[in-house]
């Protein structure tokens, strides 16, 4: 690469350069600014520009100010862009759209604090189940496990419970679809944790899986009622009804070792039927979620009962 060795105006010993008599020719600097300077001259120019204030000044005059500003804007946008976490990166690698990943990542109950609380609760119930293995039925675990998915779904979306509800309101997708995306994600996470907890109760055999159908029934019923009652009242009523049912079944069983009615073969059949009927009702009421979301947007998402899950 050739350099201009003139003094004075070009920044030599009598000029204002960066202490070097050698400078990149003006033609090469203009090519450098246009991105057309090829190696190895490009490498030499890069090295020289780091130590020569004069050439940097000439380069600034030769560069297109519009292109330079656009470059700085792209750099600022890249630096300010949020870095995806592990879950987001995994979903992006699996081919999930980036806007869908962002809405999933903003789901409150998919955060580590809530999932950690679920793990702690499950560990306590598993310990209780191990200590009561002689009863032949993990009653406490079976009673609690169906409530966790219901609670997770209730907390996943709604103006009173979701701190990112405003973002969800303006999301470019139907409210029902957003609800289903978050519901599937929440159920997948909670059901996975429940499944791992079930593996810690091997001596109960298939009886330890009796929570699965009631959990589906409670979650589907809570979602279906949310369309009319809102994301707080509906899950509260469903959870209260489940606890009441268990208390009634406990007082009505003949022996302490007998399983509660919801965990018998007949109770499992009823749970499956309720889950199917609730899913059908949820599908019929799917348009209500968009109407309620529009009302929540009009009100600024401020009240807890105006918008629904």
mmCIF file of N, CA and C in Angstrom, residues 20-21 25 28 36 50 55 62 66 90 98 103 116 143-144 146-147 154 164 176 189 193 212 225 251 261 276 306:
data_model
loop_
_atom_site.group_PDB
_atom_site.id
_atom_site.type_symbol
_atom_site.label_atom_id
_atom_site.label_comp_id
_atom_site.label_asym_id
_atom_site.label_seq_id
_atom_site.Cartn_x
_atom_site.Cartn_y
_atom_site.Cartn_z
ATOM 1 N N UNK A 20 2.660 11.075 12.490
ATOM 2 C CA UNK A 20 3.238 10.217 11.468
ATOM 3 C C UNK A 20 3.371 10.990 10.165
ATOM 4 N N UNK A 21 4.497 10.798 9.446
ATOM 5 C CA UNK A 21 4.687 11.480 8.168
ATOM 6 C C UNK A 21 3.923 10.777 7.061
ATOM 7 N N UNK A 25 -3.569 7.592 1.181
ATOM 8 C CA UNK A 25 -3.981 8.492 0.095
ATOM 9 C C UNK A 25 -5.479 8.775 0.154
ATOM 10 N N UNK A 28 -7.749 6.222 -1.472
ATOM 11 C CA UNK A 28 -7.977 5.012 -0.677
ATOM 12 C C UNK A 28 -8.940 5.276 0.478
ATOM 13 N N UNK A 36 -15.237 -0.152 -0.356
ATOM 14 C CA UNK A 36 -14.724 -0.758 -1.582
ATOM 15 C C UNK A 36 -13.235 -1.038 -1.520
ATOM 16 N N UNK A 50 -6.129 3.828 13.324
ATOM 17 C CA UNK A 50 -6.206 3.773 14.786
ATOM 18 C C UNK A 50 -5.203 4.710 15.451
ATOM 19 N N UNK A 55 -5.787 11.321 9.347
ATOM 20 C CA UNK A 55 -6.489 10.458 8.391
ATOM 21 C C UNK A 55 -7.921 10.191 8.834
ATOM 22 N N UNK A 62 -14.761 12.502 3.978
ATOM 23 C CA UNK A 62 -15.056 11.731 2.766
ATOM 24 C C UNK A 62 -16.281 10.847 2.917
ATOM 25 N N UNK A 66 -25.143 10.621 5.762
ATOM 26 C CA UNK A 66 -26.398 9.869 5.888
ATOM 27 C C UNK A 66 -26.105 8.404 6.180
ATOM 28 N N UNK A 90 -33.937 -21.329 22.806
ATOM 29 C CA UNK A 90 -34.360 -22.696 22.472
ATOM 30 C C UNK A 90 -35.568 -22.689 21.548
ATOM 31 N N UNK A 98 -40.391 -15.217 16.118
ATOM 32 C CA UNK A 98 -39.790 -14.387 17.160
ATOM 33 C C UNK A 98 -40.835 -13.624 17.968
ATOM 34 N N UNK A 103 -43.809 -13.122 23.287
ATOM 35 C CA UNK A 103 -45.022 -13.185 24.107
ATOM 36 C C UNK A 103 -44.944 -14.318 25.116
ATOM 37 N N UNK A 116 -39.850 -22.066 40.406
ATOM 38 C CA UNK A 116 -39.164 -22.519 41.608
ATOM 39 C C UNK A 116 -40.122 -22.770 42.758
ATOM 40 N N UNK A 143 -54.430 -34.443 45.304
ATOM 41 C CA UNK A 143 -55.320 -33.307 45.509
ATOM 42 C C UNK A 143 -54.687 -32.009 45.047
ATOM 43 N N UNK A 144 -53.381 -31.863 45.239
ATOM 44 C CA UNK A 144 -52.700 -30.607 44.929
ATOM 45 C C UNK A 144 -52.299 -30.501 43.458
ATOM 46 N N UNK A 146 -53.578 -31.246 40.509
ATOM 47 C CA UNK A 146 -54.474 -30.635 39.522
ATOM 48 C C UNK A 146 -54.645 -29.133 39.689
ATOM 49 N N UNK A 147 -54.390 -28.610 40.895
ATOM 50 C CA UNK A 147 -54.566 -27.173 41.119
ATOM 51 C C UNK A 147 -53.428 -26.346 40.530
ATOM 52 N N UNK A 154 -54.363 -19.442 35.160
ATOM 53 C CA UNK A 154 -55.026 -18.232 35.650
ATOM 54 C C UNK A 154 -54.055 -17.054 35.701
ATOM 55 N N UNK A 164 -47.419 -7.654 31.798
ATOM 56 C CA UNK A 164 -47.200 -7.334 30.379
ATOM 57 C C UNK A 164 -48.513 -7.379 29.597
ATOM 58 N N UNK A 176 -57.734 -15.225 21.475
ATOM 59 C CA UNK A 176 -57.891 -16.646 21.772
ATOM 60 C C UNK A 176 -56.615 -17.413 21.418
ATOM 61 N N UNK A 189 -45.086 -26.865 30.951
ATOM 62 C CA UNK A 189 -44.117 -26.720 32.038
ATOM 63 C C UNK A 189 -44.613 -27.364 33.329
ATOM 64 N N UNK A 193 -43.330 -30.808 35.351
ATOM 65 C CA UNK A 193 -42.895 -30.852 36.753
ATOM 66 C C UNK A 193 -43.729 -31.848 37.558
ATOM 67 N N UNK A 212 -53.839 -36.584 36.487
ATOM 68 C CA UNK A 212 -53.741 -36.049 35.133
ATOM 69 C C UNK A 212 -55.089 -35.625 34.563
ATOM 70 N N UNK A 225 -64.868 -20.894 31.681
ATOM 71 C CA UNK A 225 -65.603 -19.945 32.508
ATOM 72 C C UNK A 225 -64.957 -18.565 32.511
ATOM 73 N N UNK A 251 -65.199 -37.373 53.419
ATOM 74 C CA UNK A 251 -66.149 -37.740 54.471
ATOM 75 C C UNK A 251 -67.028 -38.921 54.055
ATOM 76 N N UNK A 261 -63.110 -40.408 45.683
ATOM 77 C CA UNK A 261 -63.950 -40.671 44.510
ATOM 78 C C UNK A 261 -63.374 -40.120 43.208
ATOM 79 N N UNK A 276 -63.620 -32.800 28.131
ATOM 80 C CA UNK A 276 -64.085 -32.719 26.746
ATOM 81 C C UNK A 276 -65.181 -31.660 26.611
ATOM 82 N N UNK A 306 -62.400 -6.273 33.722
ATOM 83 C CA UNK A 306 -62.832 -5.821 32.405
ATOM 84 C C UNK A 306 -62.258 -6.656 31.293
#
